[in-house]
Short mmCIF file of C-alpha atoms and ligand atoms in Angstrom, two decimals:
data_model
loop_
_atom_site.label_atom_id
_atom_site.label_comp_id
_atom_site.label_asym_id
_atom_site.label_seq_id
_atom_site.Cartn_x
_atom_site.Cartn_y
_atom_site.Cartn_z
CA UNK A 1 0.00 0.00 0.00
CA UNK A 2 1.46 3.57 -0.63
CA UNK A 3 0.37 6.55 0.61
CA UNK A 4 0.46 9.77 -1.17
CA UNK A 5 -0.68 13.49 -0.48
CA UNK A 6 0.87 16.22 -2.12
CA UNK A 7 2.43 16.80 -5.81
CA UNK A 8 5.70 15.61 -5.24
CA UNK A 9 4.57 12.70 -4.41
CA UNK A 10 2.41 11.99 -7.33
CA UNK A 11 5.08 12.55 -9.67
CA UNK A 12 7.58 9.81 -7.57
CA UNK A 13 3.92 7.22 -7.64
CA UNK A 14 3.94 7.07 -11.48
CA UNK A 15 6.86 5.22 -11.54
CA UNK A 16 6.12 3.18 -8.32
CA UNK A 17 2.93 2.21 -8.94
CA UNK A 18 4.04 0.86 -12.70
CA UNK A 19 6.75 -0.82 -11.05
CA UNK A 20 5.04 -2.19 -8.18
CA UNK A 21 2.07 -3.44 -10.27
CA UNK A 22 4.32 -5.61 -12.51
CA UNK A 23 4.74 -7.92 -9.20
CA UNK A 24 2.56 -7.25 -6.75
CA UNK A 25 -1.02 -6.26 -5.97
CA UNK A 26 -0.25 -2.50 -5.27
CA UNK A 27 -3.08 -0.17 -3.61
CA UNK A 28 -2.90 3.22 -3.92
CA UNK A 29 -4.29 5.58 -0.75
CA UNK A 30 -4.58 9.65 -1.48
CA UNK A 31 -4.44 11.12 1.72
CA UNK A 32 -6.37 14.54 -0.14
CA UNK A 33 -3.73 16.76 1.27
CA UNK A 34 -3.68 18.48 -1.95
CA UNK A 35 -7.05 18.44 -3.59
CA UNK A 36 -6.99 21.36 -6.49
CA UNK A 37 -6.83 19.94 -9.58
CA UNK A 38 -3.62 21.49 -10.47
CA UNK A 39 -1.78 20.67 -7.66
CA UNK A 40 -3.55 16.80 -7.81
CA UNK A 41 -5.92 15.63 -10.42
CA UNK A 42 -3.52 17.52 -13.03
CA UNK A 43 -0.42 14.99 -12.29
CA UNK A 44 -2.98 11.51 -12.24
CA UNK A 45 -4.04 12.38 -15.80
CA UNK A 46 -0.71 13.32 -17.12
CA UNK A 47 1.19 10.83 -15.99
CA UNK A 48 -1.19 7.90 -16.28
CA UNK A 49 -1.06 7.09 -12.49
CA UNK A 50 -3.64 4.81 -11.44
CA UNK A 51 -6.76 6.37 -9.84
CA UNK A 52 -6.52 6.01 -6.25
CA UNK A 53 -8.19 3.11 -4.36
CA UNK A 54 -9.04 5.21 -1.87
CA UNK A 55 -8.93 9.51 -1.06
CA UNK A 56 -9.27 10.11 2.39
CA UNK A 57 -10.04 13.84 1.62
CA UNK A 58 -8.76 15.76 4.28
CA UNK A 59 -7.77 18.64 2.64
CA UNK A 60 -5.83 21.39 4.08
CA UNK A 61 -5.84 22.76 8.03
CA UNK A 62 -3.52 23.10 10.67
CA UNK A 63 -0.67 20.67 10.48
CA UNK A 64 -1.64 18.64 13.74
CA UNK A 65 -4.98 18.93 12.55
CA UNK A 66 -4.17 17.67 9.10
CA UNK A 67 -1.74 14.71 10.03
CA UNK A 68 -4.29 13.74 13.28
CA UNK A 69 -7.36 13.46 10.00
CA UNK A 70 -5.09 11.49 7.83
CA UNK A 71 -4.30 8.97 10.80
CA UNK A 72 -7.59 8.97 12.03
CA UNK A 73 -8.77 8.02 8.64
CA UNK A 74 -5.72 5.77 7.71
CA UNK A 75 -5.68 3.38 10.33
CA UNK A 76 -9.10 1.97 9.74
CA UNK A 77 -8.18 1.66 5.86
CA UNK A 78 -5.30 -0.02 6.99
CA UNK A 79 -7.04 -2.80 9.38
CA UNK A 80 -9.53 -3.57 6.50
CA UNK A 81 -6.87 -4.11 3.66
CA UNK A 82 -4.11 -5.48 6.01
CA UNK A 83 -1.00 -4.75 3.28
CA UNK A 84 1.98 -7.24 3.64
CA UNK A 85 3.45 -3.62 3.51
CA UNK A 86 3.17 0.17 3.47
CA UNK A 87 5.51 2.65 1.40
CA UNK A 88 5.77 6.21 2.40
CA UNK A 89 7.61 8.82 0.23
CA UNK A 90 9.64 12.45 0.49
CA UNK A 91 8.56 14.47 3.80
CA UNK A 92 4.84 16.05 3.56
CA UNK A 93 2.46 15.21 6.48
CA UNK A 94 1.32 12.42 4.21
CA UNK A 95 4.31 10.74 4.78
CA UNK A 96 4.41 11.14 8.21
CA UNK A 97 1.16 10.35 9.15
CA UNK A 98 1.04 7.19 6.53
CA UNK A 99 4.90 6.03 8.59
CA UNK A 100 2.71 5.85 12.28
CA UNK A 101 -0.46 4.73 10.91
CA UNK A 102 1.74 1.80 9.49
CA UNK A 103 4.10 1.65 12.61
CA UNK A 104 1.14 1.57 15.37
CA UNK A 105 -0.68 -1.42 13.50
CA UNK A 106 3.14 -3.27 13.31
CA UNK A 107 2.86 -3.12 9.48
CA UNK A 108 5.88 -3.56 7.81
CA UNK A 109 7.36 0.42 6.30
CA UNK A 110 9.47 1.34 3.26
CA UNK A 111 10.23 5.10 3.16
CA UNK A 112 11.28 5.94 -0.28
CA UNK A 113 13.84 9.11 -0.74
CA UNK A 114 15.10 8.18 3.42
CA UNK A 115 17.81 10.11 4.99
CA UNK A 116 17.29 13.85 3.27
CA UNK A 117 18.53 15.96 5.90
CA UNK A 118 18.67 19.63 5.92
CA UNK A 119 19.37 20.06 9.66
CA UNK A 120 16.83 22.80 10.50
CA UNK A 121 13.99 21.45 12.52
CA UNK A 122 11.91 24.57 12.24
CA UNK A 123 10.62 22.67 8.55
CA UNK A 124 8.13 20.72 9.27
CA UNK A 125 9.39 18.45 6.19
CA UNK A 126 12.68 17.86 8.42
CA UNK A 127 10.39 16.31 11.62
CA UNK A 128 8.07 14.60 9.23
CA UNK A 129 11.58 12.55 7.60
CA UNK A 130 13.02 12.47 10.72
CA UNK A 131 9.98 10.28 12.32
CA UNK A 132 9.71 8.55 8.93
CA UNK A 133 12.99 7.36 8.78
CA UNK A 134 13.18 6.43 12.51
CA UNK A 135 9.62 4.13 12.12
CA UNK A 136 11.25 2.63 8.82
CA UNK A 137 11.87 -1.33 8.26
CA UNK A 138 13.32 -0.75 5.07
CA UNK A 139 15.32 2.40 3.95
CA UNK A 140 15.41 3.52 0.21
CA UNK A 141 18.37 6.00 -0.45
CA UNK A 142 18.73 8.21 -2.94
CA UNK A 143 22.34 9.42 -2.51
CA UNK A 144 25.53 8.40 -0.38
CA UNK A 145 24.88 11.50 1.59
CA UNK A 146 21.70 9.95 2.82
CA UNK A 147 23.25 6.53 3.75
CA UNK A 148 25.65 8.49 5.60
CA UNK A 149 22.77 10.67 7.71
CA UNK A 150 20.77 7.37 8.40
CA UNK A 151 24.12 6.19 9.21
CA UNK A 152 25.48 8.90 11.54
CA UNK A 153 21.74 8.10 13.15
CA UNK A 154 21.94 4.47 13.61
CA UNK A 155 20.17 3.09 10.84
CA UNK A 156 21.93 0.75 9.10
CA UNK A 157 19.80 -2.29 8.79
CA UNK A 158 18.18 -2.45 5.31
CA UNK A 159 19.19 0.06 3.77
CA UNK A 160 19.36 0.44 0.14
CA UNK A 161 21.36 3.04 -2.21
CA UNK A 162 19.10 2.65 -5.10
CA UNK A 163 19.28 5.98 -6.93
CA UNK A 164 16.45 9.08 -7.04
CA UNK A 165 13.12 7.66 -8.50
CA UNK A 166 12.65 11.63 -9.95
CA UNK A 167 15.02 10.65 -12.00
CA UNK A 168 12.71 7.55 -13.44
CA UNK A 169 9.90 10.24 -13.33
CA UNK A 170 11.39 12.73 -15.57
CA UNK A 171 12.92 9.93 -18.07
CA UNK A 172 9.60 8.94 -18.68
CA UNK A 173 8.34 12.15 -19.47
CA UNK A 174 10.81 14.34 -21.05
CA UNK A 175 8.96 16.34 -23.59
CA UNK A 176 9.97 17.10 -26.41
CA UNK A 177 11.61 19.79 -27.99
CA UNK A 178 8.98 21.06 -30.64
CA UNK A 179 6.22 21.14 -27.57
CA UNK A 180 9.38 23.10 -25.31
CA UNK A 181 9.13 25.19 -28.17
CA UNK A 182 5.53 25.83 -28.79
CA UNK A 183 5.05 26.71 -24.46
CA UNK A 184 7.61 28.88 -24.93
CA UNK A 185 5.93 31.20 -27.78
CA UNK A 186 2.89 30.51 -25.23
CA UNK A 187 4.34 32.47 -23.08
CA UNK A 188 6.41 34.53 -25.80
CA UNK A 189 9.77 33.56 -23.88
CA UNK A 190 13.06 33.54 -25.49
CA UNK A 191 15.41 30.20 -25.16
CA UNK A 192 17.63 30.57 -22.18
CA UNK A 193 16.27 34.46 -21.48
CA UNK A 194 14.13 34.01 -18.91
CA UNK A 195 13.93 32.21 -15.34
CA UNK A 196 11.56 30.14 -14.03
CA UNK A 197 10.33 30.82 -10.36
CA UNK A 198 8.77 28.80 -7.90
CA UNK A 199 8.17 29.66 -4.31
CA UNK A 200 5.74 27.84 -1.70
CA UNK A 201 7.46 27.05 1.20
CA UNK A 202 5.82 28.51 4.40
CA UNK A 203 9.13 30.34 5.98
CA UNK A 204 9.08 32.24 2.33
CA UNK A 205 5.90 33.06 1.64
CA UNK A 206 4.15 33.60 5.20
CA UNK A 207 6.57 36.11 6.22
CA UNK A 208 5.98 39.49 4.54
CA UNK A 209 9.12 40.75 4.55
CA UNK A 210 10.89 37.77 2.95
CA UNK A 211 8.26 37.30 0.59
CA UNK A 212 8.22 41.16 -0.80
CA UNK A 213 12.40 40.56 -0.74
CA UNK A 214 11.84 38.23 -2.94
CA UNK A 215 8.98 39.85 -5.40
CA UNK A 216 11.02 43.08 -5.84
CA UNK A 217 14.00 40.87 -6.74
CA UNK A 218 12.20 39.28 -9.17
CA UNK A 219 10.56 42.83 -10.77
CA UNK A 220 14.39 43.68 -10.87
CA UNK A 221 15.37 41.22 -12.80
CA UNK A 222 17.31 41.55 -15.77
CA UNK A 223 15.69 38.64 -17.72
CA UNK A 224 11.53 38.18 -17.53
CA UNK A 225 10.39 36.11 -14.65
CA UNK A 226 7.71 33.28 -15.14
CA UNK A 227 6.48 32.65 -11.95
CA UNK A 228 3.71 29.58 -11.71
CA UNK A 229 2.07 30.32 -8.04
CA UNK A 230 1.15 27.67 -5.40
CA UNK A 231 -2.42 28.67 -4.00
CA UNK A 232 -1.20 29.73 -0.78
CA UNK A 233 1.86 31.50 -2.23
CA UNK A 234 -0.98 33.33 -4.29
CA UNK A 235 -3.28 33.81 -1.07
CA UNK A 236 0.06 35.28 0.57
CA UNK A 237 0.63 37.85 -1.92
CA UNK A 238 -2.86 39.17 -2.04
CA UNK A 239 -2.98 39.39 1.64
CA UNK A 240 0.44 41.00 1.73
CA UNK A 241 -0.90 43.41 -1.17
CA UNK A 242 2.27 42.48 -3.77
CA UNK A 243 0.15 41.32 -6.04
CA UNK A 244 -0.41 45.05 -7.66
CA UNK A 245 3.22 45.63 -8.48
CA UNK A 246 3.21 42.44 -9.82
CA UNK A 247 0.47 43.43 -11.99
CA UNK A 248 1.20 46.93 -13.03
CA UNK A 249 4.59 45.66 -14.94
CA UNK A 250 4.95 43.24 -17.63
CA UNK A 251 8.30 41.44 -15.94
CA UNK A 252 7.10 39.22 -13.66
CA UNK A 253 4.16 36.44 -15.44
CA UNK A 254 2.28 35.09 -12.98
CA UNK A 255 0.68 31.98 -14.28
CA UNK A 256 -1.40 28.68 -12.50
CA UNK A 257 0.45 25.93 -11.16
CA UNK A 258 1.97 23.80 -13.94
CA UNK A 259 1.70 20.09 -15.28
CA UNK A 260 4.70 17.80 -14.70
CA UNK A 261 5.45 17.87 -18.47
CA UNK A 262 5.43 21.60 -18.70
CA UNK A 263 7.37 22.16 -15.39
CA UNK A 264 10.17 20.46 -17.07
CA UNK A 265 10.02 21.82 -20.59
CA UNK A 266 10.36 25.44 -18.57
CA UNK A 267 12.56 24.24 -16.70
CA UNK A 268 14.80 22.77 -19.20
CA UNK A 269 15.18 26.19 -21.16
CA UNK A 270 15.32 28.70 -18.64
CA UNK A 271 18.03 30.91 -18.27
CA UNK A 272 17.76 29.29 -14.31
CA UNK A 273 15.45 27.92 -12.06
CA UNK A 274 14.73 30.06 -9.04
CA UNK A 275 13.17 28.21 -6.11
CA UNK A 276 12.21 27.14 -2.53
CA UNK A 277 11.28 23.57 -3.62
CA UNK A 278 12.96 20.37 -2.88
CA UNK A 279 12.42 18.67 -6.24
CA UNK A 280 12.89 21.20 -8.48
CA UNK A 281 16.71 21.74 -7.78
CA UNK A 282 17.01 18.36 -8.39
CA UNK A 283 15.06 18.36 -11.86
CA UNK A 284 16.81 21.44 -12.68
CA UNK A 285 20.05 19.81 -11.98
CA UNK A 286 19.02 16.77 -14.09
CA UNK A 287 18.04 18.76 -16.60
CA UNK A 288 21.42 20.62 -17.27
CA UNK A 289 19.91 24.30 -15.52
CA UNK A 290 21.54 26.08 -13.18
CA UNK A 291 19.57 26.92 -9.94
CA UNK A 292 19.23 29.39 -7.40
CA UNK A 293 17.70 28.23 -3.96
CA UNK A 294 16.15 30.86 -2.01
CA UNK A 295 16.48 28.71 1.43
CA UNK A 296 19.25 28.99 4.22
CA UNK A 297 20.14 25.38 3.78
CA UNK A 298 19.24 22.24 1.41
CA UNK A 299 18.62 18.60 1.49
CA UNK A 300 20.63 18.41 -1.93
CA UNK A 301 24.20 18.94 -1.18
CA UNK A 302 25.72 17.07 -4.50
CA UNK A 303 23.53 19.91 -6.66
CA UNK A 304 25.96 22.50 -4.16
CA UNK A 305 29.25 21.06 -4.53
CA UNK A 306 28.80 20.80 -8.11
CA UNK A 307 28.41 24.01 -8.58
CA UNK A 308 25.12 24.01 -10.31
CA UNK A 309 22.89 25.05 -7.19
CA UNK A 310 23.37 28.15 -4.94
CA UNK A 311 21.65 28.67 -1.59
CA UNK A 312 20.34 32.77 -1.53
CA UNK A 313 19.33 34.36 1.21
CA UNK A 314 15.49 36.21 0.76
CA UNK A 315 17.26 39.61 0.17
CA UNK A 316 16.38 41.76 -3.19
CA UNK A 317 20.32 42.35 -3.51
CA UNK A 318 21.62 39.22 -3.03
CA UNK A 319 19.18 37.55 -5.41
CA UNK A 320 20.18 40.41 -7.88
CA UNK A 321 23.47 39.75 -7.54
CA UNK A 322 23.44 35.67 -7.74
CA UNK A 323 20.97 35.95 -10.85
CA UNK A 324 23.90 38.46 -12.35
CA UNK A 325 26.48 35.87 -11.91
CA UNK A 326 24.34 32.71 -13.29
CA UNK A 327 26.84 30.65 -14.98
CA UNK A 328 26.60 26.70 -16.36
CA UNK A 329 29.54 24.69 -14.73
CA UNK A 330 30.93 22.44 -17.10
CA UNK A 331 31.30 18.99 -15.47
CA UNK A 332 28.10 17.52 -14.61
CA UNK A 333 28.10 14.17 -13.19
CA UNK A 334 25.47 11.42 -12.65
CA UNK A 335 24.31 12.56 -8.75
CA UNK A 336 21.13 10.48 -8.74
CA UNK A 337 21.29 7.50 -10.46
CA UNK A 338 20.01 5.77 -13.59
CA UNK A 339 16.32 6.41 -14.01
CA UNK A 340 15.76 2.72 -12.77
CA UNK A 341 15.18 3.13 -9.53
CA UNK A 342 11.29 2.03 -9.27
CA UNK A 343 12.53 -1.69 -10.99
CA UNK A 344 15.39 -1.92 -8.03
CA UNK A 345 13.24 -0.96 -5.18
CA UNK A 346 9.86 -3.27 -6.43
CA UNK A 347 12.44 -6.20 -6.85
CA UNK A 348 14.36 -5.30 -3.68
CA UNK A 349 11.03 -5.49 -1.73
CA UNK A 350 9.62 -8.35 -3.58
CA UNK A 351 12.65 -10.72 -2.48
CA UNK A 352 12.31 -9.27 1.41
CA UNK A 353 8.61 -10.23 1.15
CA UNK A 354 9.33 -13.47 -0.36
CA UNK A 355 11.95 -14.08 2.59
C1 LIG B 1 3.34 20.41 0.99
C2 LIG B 1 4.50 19.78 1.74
C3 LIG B 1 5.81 20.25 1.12
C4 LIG B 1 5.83 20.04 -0.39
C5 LIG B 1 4.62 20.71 -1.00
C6 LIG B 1 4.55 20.52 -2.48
C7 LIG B 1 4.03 19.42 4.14
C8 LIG B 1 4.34 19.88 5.52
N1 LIG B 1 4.53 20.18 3.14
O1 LIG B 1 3.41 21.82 1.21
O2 LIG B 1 6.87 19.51 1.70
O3 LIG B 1 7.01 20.62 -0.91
O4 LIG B 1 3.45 20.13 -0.39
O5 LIG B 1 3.59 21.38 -3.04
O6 LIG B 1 3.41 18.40 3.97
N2 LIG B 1 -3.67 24.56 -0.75
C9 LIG B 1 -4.59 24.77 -1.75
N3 LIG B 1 -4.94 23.71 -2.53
C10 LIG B 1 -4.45 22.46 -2.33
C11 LIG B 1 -3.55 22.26 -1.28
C12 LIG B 1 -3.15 23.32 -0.52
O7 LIG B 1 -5.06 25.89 -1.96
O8 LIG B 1 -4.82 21.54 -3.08
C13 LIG B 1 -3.24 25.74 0.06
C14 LIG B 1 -4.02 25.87 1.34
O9 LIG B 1 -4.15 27.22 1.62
C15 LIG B 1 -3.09 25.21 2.37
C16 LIG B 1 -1.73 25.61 1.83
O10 LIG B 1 -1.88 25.57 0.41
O11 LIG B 1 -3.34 25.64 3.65
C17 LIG B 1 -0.61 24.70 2.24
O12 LIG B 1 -0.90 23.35 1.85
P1 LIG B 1 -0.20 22.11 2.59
O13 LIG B 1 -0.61 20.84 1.97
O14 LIG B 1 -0.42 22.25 4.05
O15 LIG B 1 1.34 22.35 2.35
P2 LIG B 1 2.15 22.75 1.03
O16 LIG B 1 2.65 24.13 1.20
O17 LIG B 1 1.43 22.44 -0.24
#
């Protein structure tokens, strides 16, 4: 059984459940964290993921609110289908609330993308992996630098390396270049003269003052600025009235959320990738972009070292300054594996259930 919530996680289910299904009866539970169709429904239809077997529709509150719904609502799920085992992905509440449900009712756990660690306990994504990881039977890894933190923790016991199952994700569904081309004269945007922004996460967009950092940085910038909003980053700006400036110029584009297949043909011709999300600096890395991270810290050291992803504070002159000095390194190494790691972790689980 695998539990999923939120968009990241649909994206990493596409090739999980295709995998899974070749060898096992897989069920698939939607939590209903997200629940708009462009955050949810959007990624099902693109990416041919199998239509939940059951949505728990809990929908968005408080997060001990949220996570107390989904295991409220999870646990009796999980008594009447009694898995042989539950998989849990990434670090949303989904995650964490699918890793007890499972752990309380002594069902057997997988957490998929285990060991991300970006040190700072005030995001709730770093408590929710923290908890998941610690409740986990089986450990999927998706760099050394996560074997090492589950390491350094004392979890050693099966754990697998098995590569970044984004990476399986965006194989699958690279598009391809005459449909790059034909969004970008959507959006009359010129190859490699623009950036691509995305910004959600709450210490960004619920603060005023780092959020309007960031918008004026963005109506500075030399290059236009396609920006596809999150609904609360949206709700945010209204309430902190930068919508209007937004508005009154023609730099920054403010469009709806985007489908997976159009999140990476922007992403794979922007100038760079400006962001708060987890995912995203990996895709852009993937995808041969360079990437700015407007966060203090990040899960995704390799994308660091190798010079491809820079951490920026939420000031208008240091993102100014880092978008002046975007340059493509020119080694780029394989961080995050082949693009088979959905087949490794469906056999690696289908020979521990067999034992
Ligand atoms: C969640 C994950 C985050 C992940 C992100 C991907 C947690 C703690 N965070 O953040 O790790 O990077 O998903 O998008 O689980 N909302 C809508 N429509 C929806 C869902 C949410 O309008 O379908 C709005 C609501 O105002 C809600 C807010 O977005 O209160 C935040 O939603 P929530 O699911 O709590 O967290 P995300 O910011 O989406």
């Amino acid at each position: 059984m695998t539990i999923v919530g939120a968009r990241p996680q649909f994206i990493k289910a596409a090739p999980l459940c295709r995998a899974l299904s070749r060898k096992h009866r897989s069920i698939l539970v939607h939590t209903g964290q997200h629940y708009d169709r462009s955050l949810s429904q959007q990624f099902f239809d693109q990416m041919g993921i199998p239509r939940p077997d059951y949505n728990l529709e809990v929908g968005s509150s408080g997060h001990g609110q949220q996570t107390g719904q989904m295991l409220q609502r999870l646990e009796p799920v999980m008594q009447r289908v009694r898995p042989h085992l539950v998989v849990v992905l990434g670090d949303t509440n989904s995650t964490l609330a699918g890793a007890l449900a499972a752990s309380k009712l002594h069902i057997p756990l997988a957490h998929i993308e285990a060991g991300m660690r970006s040190f700072n306990r005030n995001m709730p994504e770093e408590i929710n992996r923290v908890v998941a990881d610690h409740l986990s039977d089986i450990s999927f890894c998706s760099t050394d630098t996560a074997v090492e933190n589950l390491k350094r923790e004392g979890i050693t016991r099966r754990v697998y390396l098995v590569g970044d199952i984004m990476v399986d994700a965006l194989k699958n569904f690279l598009p391809r270049p005459q449909d790059i081309d034909r969004l970008l004269s959507k959006y009359s945007l010129p190859p490699e003269g623009y950036l691509l922004a995305t910004i959600h996460r709450a210490e960004n967009t619920d603060d005023r003052r780092r959020l309007a950092e960031i918008v004026s940085a963005f109506l500075g910038s030399p290059w236009p600025v396609v920006f596809p909003a999150h609904p609360r980053t949206l709700k945010m700006l209204g309430r902190f009235r930068l919508l209007k400036p937004i508005q009154a110029g023609r730099q920054v584009r403010i469009i709806s959320p985007l489908g997976y297949v159009e999140s990476l043909a922007l992403q794979s011709r922007a100038r760079a990738v400006v962001t708060d999300s987890g995912g995203i600096q990996k895709e852009a890395y993937i995808l041969g972009t360079p990437c700015l991270t407007i966060r203090q810290e990040t899960e995704w050291v390799e994308t660091l070292n190798t010079g491809w992803n820079r951490l920026v504070p939420a000031d208008r002159k240091k993102i100014l300054s880092a978008i002046g000095r975007i340059r493509k390194p020119r080694a780029h190494p394989r961080l995050y594996g082949d693009g088979r790691t959905a087949q490794r972790i469906a056999g690696i689980l289908g020979r521990l259930l067999r034992a």
